[in-house]
Amino acid sequence: MLFTIQVNNKKIKAEKGETILSALNRNGIIIPTLCRMKDFTPTGACRMCVVEVEGRDRLVTACSQPVEEWMKIRTHSPRVIQARKTIVELLLSNHPDDCLYCERNLNCELQNLSEELNIRERRIRGKKIKPRLDQSSPAITRELSKCILCGRCVRVCEEVVTANTLDFIKRGRNTHIGASMDRDFNFSSCVHCGQCLIVCPTGALHEKHSITEIQEYLNKPEILKVIQYSPLVTAGIAGELGIKHNKYADRILNAILRKIGFDKVFTTGTGTDVCITEISGQLLEKLEKRTASPLYISACPAWVKYCEQFMPSQIPMLSTVKSPQQITGALIKTIVADQNKVNPANIFSVSATPCLAMKFEARRDGMMRKGISDVDSVLTVRELSRLIRLYGIAPSIIEPEAADEPLAGRSSSAVLAEVSGGLTEGILRALHYKLLTKEADKQLFRKLRSSGSFREISMAIGEYEVKAAVVDGLTGLGKLKTSINSGKSYDLIEVMVCPGGCVHGAGLPFSSARADVRSRAKLVYQTDDSEPVNLPCKSHHLINLYDKLLKENSEISDKKIFYTHFEKRNVLL
């Protein structure tokens, strides 16, 4: 039901049941917010969105107040502007004065609000928050002195990730946000997904930097510097550096990385094809043995840690196949090392990825061979773009170059793995071709490409009726449990912690807009539809790897380098 309200002496249309903020935004009137997040129940805690409503003595929070037909609203009256300005000044009164050195400089919501509200002097002086830097996590750095207590990270961790790592601690002026028992992150239940980092409006949460370490190795001529990057990295870098994302974007990135100082540039896509091939083999073995328990895909490191902490009974059902990043890293330290006659200890292997949890995964037990890590350092897309700018590379005049063999190619299924449900689709495609020697109709997988936190599919492949489920964000685990309790069974289950999959990874350029996540997913599906090689088994790079390279090296011909193990983790709750 539509009705008319008065805003700033002009009439606009509003819908019954919507909030004042929603009505204003829909009519092109922008109101600043700090604690509000789309699709979350508003709290009005930050008070930044206050407006003046005729007949009310106090200012009203627009994010939580339903609009009513009689309302006459003033959004930018002197009283309202002064209230917002005072709130920001109070936040700045005990905030560190280190914007030039801050991770979020020029991309900080508090900084933007200060500029928008024309704050040009310090009127209020408060006691600075005692600096506390928590770098115990391999993936996330916390700077508590920059926290403005908006509570976004707490809500995301509780309502989206369901890890419940963060909460408000103490009271009054001593209130701060921290992990259980106010311990460092390495003692907490954090799964390192980084969804908290995406929603943080300041520099209180950011990725743990790897640029300095990589710079040191780039200047060591005796070390072979190698980098791998996943398909989604190119799209992220293109957006950050203003490169047109087309069929040449990968090749331009290859050239850029070589100019920085990397000796070899590979695609993680080859490792993804291996991952799909190996898991499809495990799934076929399970079907042949008529095993009742499902096979969980273990390619998402945040999901694996969550399972180890909160669902230890499911650990035996986790696929022991490593993630694409770790598989590619293992191939670099074995086959690439042999081809270049280099000791694996003298290879510095870097991975560029949209996934923040990959930083944690690279440090896991079981991700090394003979005491040498599969992957030595992990860069987010944001870090990689900073590294490129640091070396003064002008992308517009770069000549495209191919990636290095033998890890230079992939199938389109490797790109599909970047979205939630994509790995399941790739595995079922591979199994379909293995059993029936023909490609499956992509229309069979429409359910996997739909939206929702829980999706399922059942399809006949040869003599088997294969049932698979996709959990898109950990809120879908409840639906999975309900489905299993109702008597349903599944052969394959994929769980992605980040809603939407890696297209919503915390290592991509900052954006919480659903439109950006959808556009990245659309790009993935377009790539899958446009490329000729859809199956890993038809990629000549994978054929060369399995039929020649693995067989030539007796130490790895058993393919054990593709596998790992998982175990229960105890955490403070």
XYZ file of C-alpha atoms in Angstrom:
573
model
C 0.000 0.000 0.000
C 1.416 3.349 -1.108
C 0.781 6.635 0.640
C 2.284 10.115 0.667
C 4.582 11.590 3.291
C 6.277 14.964 3.439
C 10.077 15.138 3.380
C 11.891 18.454 3.436
C 8.633 20.198 2.431
C 8.166 17.950 -0.589
C 5.835 15.008 -1.001
C 7.181 11.531 -1.749
C 5.610 8.067 -2.014
C 6.182 5.537 0.764
C 5.125 1.930 1.277
C 3.377 0.679 4.372
C 5.734 -1.309 6.610
C 9.007 0.062 5.266
C 11.366 2.151 7.344
C 11.943 5.851 6.945
C 15.456 5.122 5.665
C 14.177 2.746 3.007
C 11.593 5.268 1.784
C 14.171 8.055 1.674
C 16.788 5.988 -0.178
C 14.227 4.811 -2.708
C 13.421 8.443 -3.452
C 17.051 9.455 -3.873
C 17.619 10.969 -0.429
C 20.783 9.557 1.150
C 21.102 9.357 4.919
C 24.450 8.376 6.525
C 24.608 5.169 8.582
C 27.311 3.259 10.462
C 25.817 0.259 12.257
C 23.236 -0.592 9.603
C 23.752 -3.496 7.214
C 21.333 -4.481 4.476
C 19.216 -7.579 5.213
C 19.960 -7.347 8.951
C 17.428 -6.271 11.560
C 18.236 -2.599 12.275
C 19.302 -1.601 15.781
C 19.717 2.176 15.472
C 22.704 1.905 17.801
C 25.017 4.361 16.051
C 22.341 7.126 15.748
C 23.941 8.441 12.553
C 20.688 8.107 10.599
C 18.609 10.356 12.879
C 15.979 12.589 11.288
C 13.553 15.158 12.637
C 9.870 14.153 12.667
C 7.293 16.845 13.312
C 5.459 16.154 16.562
C 8.338 14.187 18.113
C 10.544 15.885 20.717
C 13.501 13.598 20.092
C 15.267 12.790 16.870
C 14.211 9.477 15.327
C 16.471 6.761 13.889
C 15.456 6.375 10.260
C 16.813 2.831 9.934
C 14.466 1.349 12.550
C 11.413 3.632 12.577
C 8.541 2.472 10.318
C 7.171 5.201 8.085
C 3.662 6.459 8.836
C 1.212 8.385 6.673
C 1.067 11.484 8.867
C 4.808 12.050 8.997
C 6.531 15.296 8.095
C 10.279 14.635 8.054
C 13.323 16.872 7.904
C 16.483 15.008 6.944
C 19.085 17.783 6.994
C 17.842 20.423 9.394
C 20.468 22.294 11.459
C 19.535 20.177 14.486
C 19.956 16.912 12.574
C 23.254 17.899 10.961
C 24.650 19.036 14.296
C 23.630 15.729 15.923
C 25.367 13.693 13.226
C 28.399 15.931 13.344
C 28.678 15.566 17.128
C 28.460 11.761 16.867
C 31.363 11.677 14.399
C 33.372 14.175 16.472
C 32.907 11.975 19.529
C 34.099 8.938 17.574
C 37.132 10.896 16.376
C 37.927 12.198 19.871
C 39.565 8.927 20.927
C 40.417 7.617 17.457
C 44.092 7.317 16.418
C 45.400 10.156 14.251
C 47.181 7.888 11.786
C 45.008 8.026 8.677
C 48.003 8.292 6.349
C 49.321 4.945 7.607
C 45.973 3.222 8.000
C 44.959 0.194 5.969
C 41.663 1.872 5.056
C 42.973 5.333 4.192
C 40.765 6.857 1.447
C 38.427 3.880 1.798
C 37.196 4.472 5.358
C 33.566 5.162 6.225
C 34.507 7.239 9.274
C 36.868 9.297 7.150
C 34.181 9.760 4.499
C 31.600 10.857 7.085
C 34.071 13.405 8.480
C 34.492 14.863 5.015
C 30.768 14.825 4.214
C 29.881 16.559 7.489
C 32.608 19.186 6.943
C 34.536 18.377 10.123
C 37.701 20.440 9.839
C 38.845 20.829 13.443
C 38.979 18.843 16.666
C 36.356 20.353 18.989
C 36.189 17.399 21.369
C 39.291 15.860 22.892
C 38.987 12.462 24.525
C 41.332 9.935 26.048
C 42.838 7.821 23.283
C 42.038 4.117 23.255
C 45.041 2.106 24.397
C 46.637 0.553 21.296
C 46.291 -3.204 21.085
C 47.518 -4.969 17.975
C 46.520 -8.609 17.584
C 48.544 -10.317 14.844
C 48.217 -13.833 16.231
C 45.938 -14.968 13.400
C 47.652 -16.032 10.165
C 44.916 -14.258 8.199
C 43.407 -11.336 10.135
C 44.953 -8.415 12.019
C 42.962 -6.567 14.684
C 43.702 -2.984 15.723
C 41.352 -2.355 18.645
C 42.226 1.336 18.893
C 40.460 1.896 15.558
C 37.252 0.102 16.529
C 34.189 2.389 16.761
C 31.922 -0.298 18.320
C 29.438 -0.328 15.433
C 28.903 -4.051 16.069
C 28.831 -5.084 12.409
C 31.539 -7.719 12.822
C 29.737 -9.218 15.822
C 26.495 -9.586 13.888
C 28.104 -11.032 10.764
C 30.099 -13.573 12.768
C 26.997 -14.605 14.706
C 24.236 -14.402 12.104
C 26.025 -15.210 8.829
C 29.150 -17.214 9.682
C 27.665 -18.672 12.904
C 31.142 -19.058 14.436
C 30.229 -16.624 17.266
C 33.857 -15.593 17.642
C 33.307 -11.907 18.427
C 31.237 -10.119 21.049
C 31.109 -6.962 23.149
C 33.300 -7.203 26.259
C 33.081 -5.133 29.474
C 30.900 -2.056 29.988
C 30.843 1.719 29.685
C 33.981 3.414 28.424
C 35.861 0.112 28.758
C 33.601 -1.625 26.219
C 35.426 -3.220 23.331
C 34.939 -6.056 20.862
C 36.973 -9.216 21.230
C 37.070 -12.986 21.078
C 36.091 -15.360 23.874
C 37.746 -14.576 27.218
C 39.262 -11.534 25.476
C 42.021 -13.762 24.144
C 43.894 -13.318 20.877
C 42.433 -14.674 17.645
C 44.676 -17.733 17.564
C 42.908 -18.995 20.704
C 39.434 -18.319 19.314
C 36.886 -20.140 17.172
C 37.641 -17.815 14.218
C 37.516 -19.684 10.892
C 39.449 -16.889 9.103
C 36.764 -16.334 6.459
C 37.149 -12.559 6.804
C 33.468 -11.672 6.485
C 33.972 -9.412 9.537
C 36.717 -7.628 7.658
C 34.401 -6.876 4.715
C 31.838 -5.076 6.886
C 34.275 -3.220 9.178
C 33.889 0.531 8.419
C 37.405 1.429 9.628
C 40.848 -0.174 9.776
C 40.097 -2.118 12.957
C 40.079 -5.390 11.008
C 42.197 -6.111 7.959
C 44.152 -8.919 6.347
C 47.567 -9.841 7.694
C 50.027 -8.361 5.238
C 52.421 -10.437 3.169
C 53.798 -7.720 0.859
C 56.956 -6.979 2.874
C 57.923 -10.655 3.016
C 57.375 -11.030 -0.736
C 59.427 -7.928 -1.496
C 62.368 -9.423 0.375
C 62.269 -12.609 -1.692
C 61.791 -10.772 -4.988
C 65.258 -9.290 -4.413
C 66.960 -12.660 -3.878
C 68.399 -13.837 -7.226
C 69.269 -17.280 -5.857
C 65.568 -17.997 -5.168
C 63.097 -19.094 -7.860
C 60.081 -16.808 -7.384
C 56.806 -18.427 -8.423
C 53.226 -17.187 -8.255
C 49.869 -18.839 -8.920
C 46.532 -17.050 -9.137
C 42.926 -18.214 -9.249
C 40.570 -17.250 -12.118
C 38.669 -14.664 -10.052
C 41.865 -12.753 -9.248
C 42.044 -11.414 -12.792
C 38.576 -9.881 -12.554
C 39.436 -8.302 -9.195
C 42.744 -6.897 -10.420
C 41.114 -5.591 -13.594
C 38.674 -3.600 -11.480
C 41.398 -2.287 -9.162
C 43.801 -1.242 -11.942
C 41.298 -0.158 -14.585
C 42.086 -3.002 -16.994
C 39.275 -4.054 -19.321
C 38.324 -7.586 -18.331
C 38.365 -9.590 -21.557
C 39.990 -12.740 -22.931
C 43.407 -11.057 -22.764
C 43.158 -9.992 -19.096
C 44.860 -13.181 -17.819
C 47.738 -12.695 -20.233
C 48.182 -9.055 -19.246
C 48.317 -10.101 -15.586
C 50.951 -12.718 -16.459
C 53.134 -10.017 -18.016
C 52.638 -7.680 -15.063
C 53.666 -10.353 -12.562
C 56.836 -11.102 -14.521
C 57.727 -7.405 -14.620
C 57.398 -7.284 -10.837
C 60.012 -10.016 -10.557
C 58.313 -13.412 -10.545
C 60.228 -15.995 -12.562
C 57.268 -18.313 -13.170
C 53.555 -17.507 -13.392
C 50.956 -20.268 -13.142
C 47.193 -20.557 -12.923
C 45.555 -22.243 -9.941
C 43.019 -23.580 -12.431
C 45.159 -26.634 -13.151
C 45.051 -27.484 -9.435
C 41.267 -27.005 -9.469
C 40.977 -29.497 -12.327
C 43.048 -31.973 -10.292
C 40.813 -31.356 -7.270
C 37.663 -32.039 -9.318
C 39.179 -35.164 -10.857
C 40.320 -36.632 -7.546
C 37.066 -35.920 -5.684
C 34.999 -37.348 -8.541
C 37.123 -40.492 -8.179
C 36.393 -40.603 -4.444
C 32.691 -40.115 -5.138
C 32.653 -42.986 -7.652
C 34.399 -45.250 -5.141
C 31.786 -44.323 -2.537
C 28.935 -45.088 -4.962
C 30.461 -48.428 -5.924
C 30.795 -49.436 -2.272
C 27.261 -48.173 -1.478
C 28.630 -46.190 1.477
C 25.808 -44.528 3.398
C 27.704 -41.517 4.766
C 28.108 -38.449 2.507
C 31.352 -37.110 1.087
C 32.001 -33.482 2.106
C 34.041 -31.346 -0.279
C 37.005 -29.864 1.625
C 38.106 -27.124 -0.793
C 36.895 -24.281 1.477
C 39.491 -23.919 4.285
C 37.126 -21.885 6.474
C 34.542 -24.687 6.285
C 37.184 -27.295 7.135
C 38.209 -25.382 10.281
C 34.563 -24.917 11.254
C 33.988 -28.659 10.844
C 37.085 -29.507 12.906
C 35.870 -27.233 15.712
C 32.094 -27.601 15.811
C 31.304 -30.788 13.849
C 34.154 -33.209 14.668
C 31.896 -36.226 14.049
C 31.855 -35.252 10.352
C 35.658 -35.136 9.963
C 35.898 -38.748 8.663
C 33.487 -37.751 5.894
C 35.628 -34.833 4.687
C 37.331 -35.459 1.379
C 41.067 -35.724 1.985
C 41.823 -34.025 -1.340
C 43.693 -30.756 -0.836
C 42.311 -27.441 -2.033
C 43.258 -26.200 -5.545
C 45.763 -23.745 -4.052
C 47.604 -26.431 -2.118
C 47.539 -28.912 -5.005
C 49.083 -26.299 -7.314
C 51.642 -25.462 -4.621
C 52.571 -29.138 -4.273
C 53.018 -29.452 -8.047
C 55.260 -26.378 -8.053
C 57.518 -27.809 -5.317
C 57.806 -31.166 -7.142
C 57.317 -31.165 -10.917
C 58.299 -27.524 -11.525
C 61.297 -27.911 -9.202
C 62.454 -30.987 -11.166
C 61.960 -29.321 -14.545
C 64.009 -26.302 -13.474
C 66.569 -28.406 -11.554
C 65.950 -26.378 -8.397
C 65.875 -27.582 -4.815
C 62.267 -27.119 -3.552
C 63.721 -25.279 -0.540
C 64.960 -22.612 -2.975
C 61.523 -21.969 -4.433
C 59.414 -19.162 -2.975
C 55.832 -20.009 -3.907
C 53.154 -17.314 -3.688
C 49.406 -17.692 -4.172
C 47.054 -14.823 -5.102
C 43.474 -15.550 -4.147
C 40.120 -13.948 -3.272
C 39.944 -16.178 -0.164
C 41.351 -14.843 3.108
C 41.215 -18.278 4.791
C 43.835 -19.505 2.304
C 46.400 -17.604 4.394
C 45.485 -19.868 7.294
C 45.390 -22.990 5.117
C 48.938 -22.456 3.847
C 50.129 -22.768 7.477
C 48.168 -25.923 8.291
C 49.794 -29.180 9.307
C 49.658 -31.628 6.423
C 50.257 -28.919 3.824
C 53.947 -29.646 3.390
C 56.260 -32.335 2.051
C 59.612 -33.220 3.593
C 59.335 -30.187 5.845
C 58.794 -27.780 2.928
C 55.478 -25.925 2.663
C 53.365 -26.321 -0.474
C 52.695 -22.567 -0.463
C 55.007 -20.067 1.238
C 52.933 -16.883 1.136
C 49.381 -15.876 0.215
C 48.233 -12.530 -1.207
C 44.692 -11.190 -1.352
C 43.597 -9.370 -4.504
C 43.873 -6.066 -2.626
C 47.448 -6.837 -1.602
C 48.376 -7.875 -5.137
C 46.994 -4.643 -6.585
C 49.072 -2.652 -4.054
C 52.160 -4.659 -4.979
C 51.594 -3.907 -8.677
C 51.209 -0.178 -7.987
C 54.289 -0.256 -5.745
C 56.412 -1.403 -8.691
C 55.058 1.310 -10.975
C 53.547 -0.959 -13.605
C 51.349 0.736 -16.240
C 48.843 -1.972 -17.297
C 47.569 -0.030 -20.313
C 50.810 -0.529 -22.285
C 51.599 -4.100 -21.234
C 51.872 -6.737 -23.966
C 49.953 -9.948 -23.125
C 52.001 -13.042 -22.274
C 51.056 -16.689 -21.751
C 51.371 -18.396 -18.374
C 54.209 -20.857 -17.829
C 53.976 -24.558 -18.533
C 53.096 -27.084 -17.246
C 50.464 -25.272 -15.133
C 49.240 -22.819 -17.738
C 45.752 -24.042 -18.563
C 42.463 -25.229 -17.149
C 38.931 -26.220 -18.034
C 35.936 -23.917 -17.520
C 34.944 -26.132 -14.570
C 37.916 -24.633 -12.719
C 36.366 -21.173 -13.097
C 32.967 -22.496 -12.029
C 34.481 -23.549 -8.697
C 34.610 -19.862 -7.678
C 30.846 -19.808 -7.053
C 28.888 -21.763 -4.475
C 27.732 -25.005 -6.065
C 30.317 -24.747 -8.830
C 32.614 -27.470 -7.497
C 29.659 -29.824 -7.100
C 28.640 -29.162 -10.684
C 32.195 -29.733 -11.913
C 32.487 -33.010 -9.971
C 29.133 -34.303 -11.246
C 30.065 -33.330 -14.812
C 33.350 -35.213 -14.480
C 31.591 -38.271 -13.022
C 28.965 -38.170 -15.771
C 31.635 -38.197 -18.471
C 33.636 -40.906 -16.710
C 30.647 -43.252 -16.550
C 28.814 -42.367 -19.771
C 31.634 -40.924 -21.943
C 29.503 -37.935 -22.889
C 29.044 -34.455 -21.462
C 26.043 -33.794 -19.245
C 23.439 -31.242 -20.283
C 24.097 -28.054 -18.285
C 20.341 -27.635 -17.820
C 20.514 -30.520 -15.349
C 22.414 -28.266 -12.955
C 20.010 -25.319 -12.896
C 19.114 -25.967 -9.257
C 22.777 -25.662 -8.256
C 22.939 -22.229 -9.885
C 19.840 -20.898 -8.129
C 19.913 -18.716 -5.010
C 19.311 -19.781 -1.423
C 21.389 -20.965 1.513
C 20.559 -24.626 0.833
C 20.132 -26.340 -2.516
C 19.923 -29.977 -3.514
C 19.985 -31.992 -6.705
C 19.357 -35.594 -7.682
C 20.424 -36.935 -11.063
C 20.781 -40.317 -12.691
C 24.316 -41.085 -13.855
C 24.523 -44.551 -15.349
C 23.313 -47.064 -12.782
C 23.586 -44.589 -9.922
C 21.118 -42.023 -8.598
C 23.498 -39.350 -7.296
C 22.178 -36.955 -4.672
C 24.094 -33.798 -3.844
C 23.530 -30.806 -1.552
C 25.049 -27.332 -1.511
C 25.272 -25.247 1.671
C 25.735 -21.616 0.616
C 26.872 -19.879 3.806
C 26.868 -21.647 7.155
C 23.304 -20.587 7.944
C 22.351 -23.363 5.509
C 23.793 -26.041 7.819
C 20.586 -25.967 9.848
C 18.564 -26.733 6.716
C 20.967 -29.539 5.831
C 20.567 -31.053 9.291
C 16.766 -30.779 9.062
C 16.802 -32.452 5.669
C 18.985 -35.333 6.904
C 16.844 -35.760 10.029
C 13.765 -36.023 7.830
C 15.256 -39.117 6.226
C 17.029 -37.727 3.178
C 20.532 -38.892 2.337
C 23.233 -37.340 0.179
C 26.247 -38.676 -1.648
C 28.075 -35.354 -2.031
C 27.846 -32.185 0.070
C 29.535 -28.868 -0.692
C 29.827 -26.206 2.020
C 31.020 -22.652 1.387
C 31.379 -20.299 4.357
C 31.174 -17.080 2.337
C 27.631 -16.617 0.959
C 27.835 -16.969 -2.814
C 31.233 -18.652 -2.646
C 34.609 -17.126 -3.496
C 32.856 -14.347 -5.457
C 32.138 -12.935 -1.975
C 35.605 -13.684 -0.635
C 37.197 -11.288 1.854
C 40.305 -10.918 -0.295
C 38.495 -9.149 -3.143
C 38.195 -5.342 -3.468
C 35.993 -4.001 -0.664
C 32.322 -4.168 -1.525
C 29.396 -5.531 0.433
C 26.912 -4.765 -2.343
C 24.952 -7.798 -3.453
C 24.997 -6.422 -7.005
C 28.789 -6.770 -7.109
C 28.618 -10.352 -5.861
C 25.974 -11.179 -8.466
C 28.003 -9.559 -11.266
C 31.059 -11.644 -10.314
C 28.935 -14.809 -10.327
C 27.487 -13.834 -13.695
C 31.012 -13.408 -15.063
C 31.894 -16.933 -13.857
C 28.871 -18.481 -15.554
C 29.532 -16.536 -18.777
C 33.095 -17.870 -18.819
C 31.834 -21.426 -18.354
C 29.342 -21.008 -21.189
C 31.797 -19.399 -23.619
C 34.909 -21.572 -23.255
C 35.243 -24.742 -25.374
C 36.876 -27.016 -22.768
C 34.312 -27.675 -20.036
C 35.725 -30.845 -18.498
C 39.050 -31.323 -16.685
C 39.609 -34.619 -18.516
C 39.595 -32.718 -21.839
C 42.190 -30.163 -20.748
C 45.481 -31.081 -22.419
C 47.316 -29.642 -19.386
C 45.607 -32.128 -17.076
C 46.116 -34.965 -19.568
C 49.820 -34.126 -19.760
C 50.014 -34.011 -15.952
C 48.386 -37.400 -15.376
C 49.678 -39.302 -18.398
C 53.233 -38.026 -18.419
C 54.506 -35.760 -15.652
C 53.258 -37.762 -12.661
C 54.422 -41.053 -14.167
C 57.889 -39.670 -14.881
C 58.428 -38.818 -11.207
C 58.377 -41.995 -9.127
C 58.257 -40.028 -5.853
C 54.855 -38.529 -6.623
C 53.342 -41.024 -9.059
C 51.102 -42.337 -6.261
C 49.460 -38.866 -6.135
C 49.835 -38.633 -2.347
C 50.868 -34.997 -2.761
C 47.213 -34.266 -3.604
C 45.962 -35.523 -0.239
C 46.066 -34.380 3.381
C 44.401 -35.108 6.732
C 42.132 -33.306 9.171
C 41.690 -33.583 12.916
C 39.543 -32.245 15.759
C 40.400 -28.809 17.123
C 39.693 -27.566 20.619
C 38.816 -23.897 21.016
C 37.835 -21.500 23.778
C 34.066 -20.992 23.709
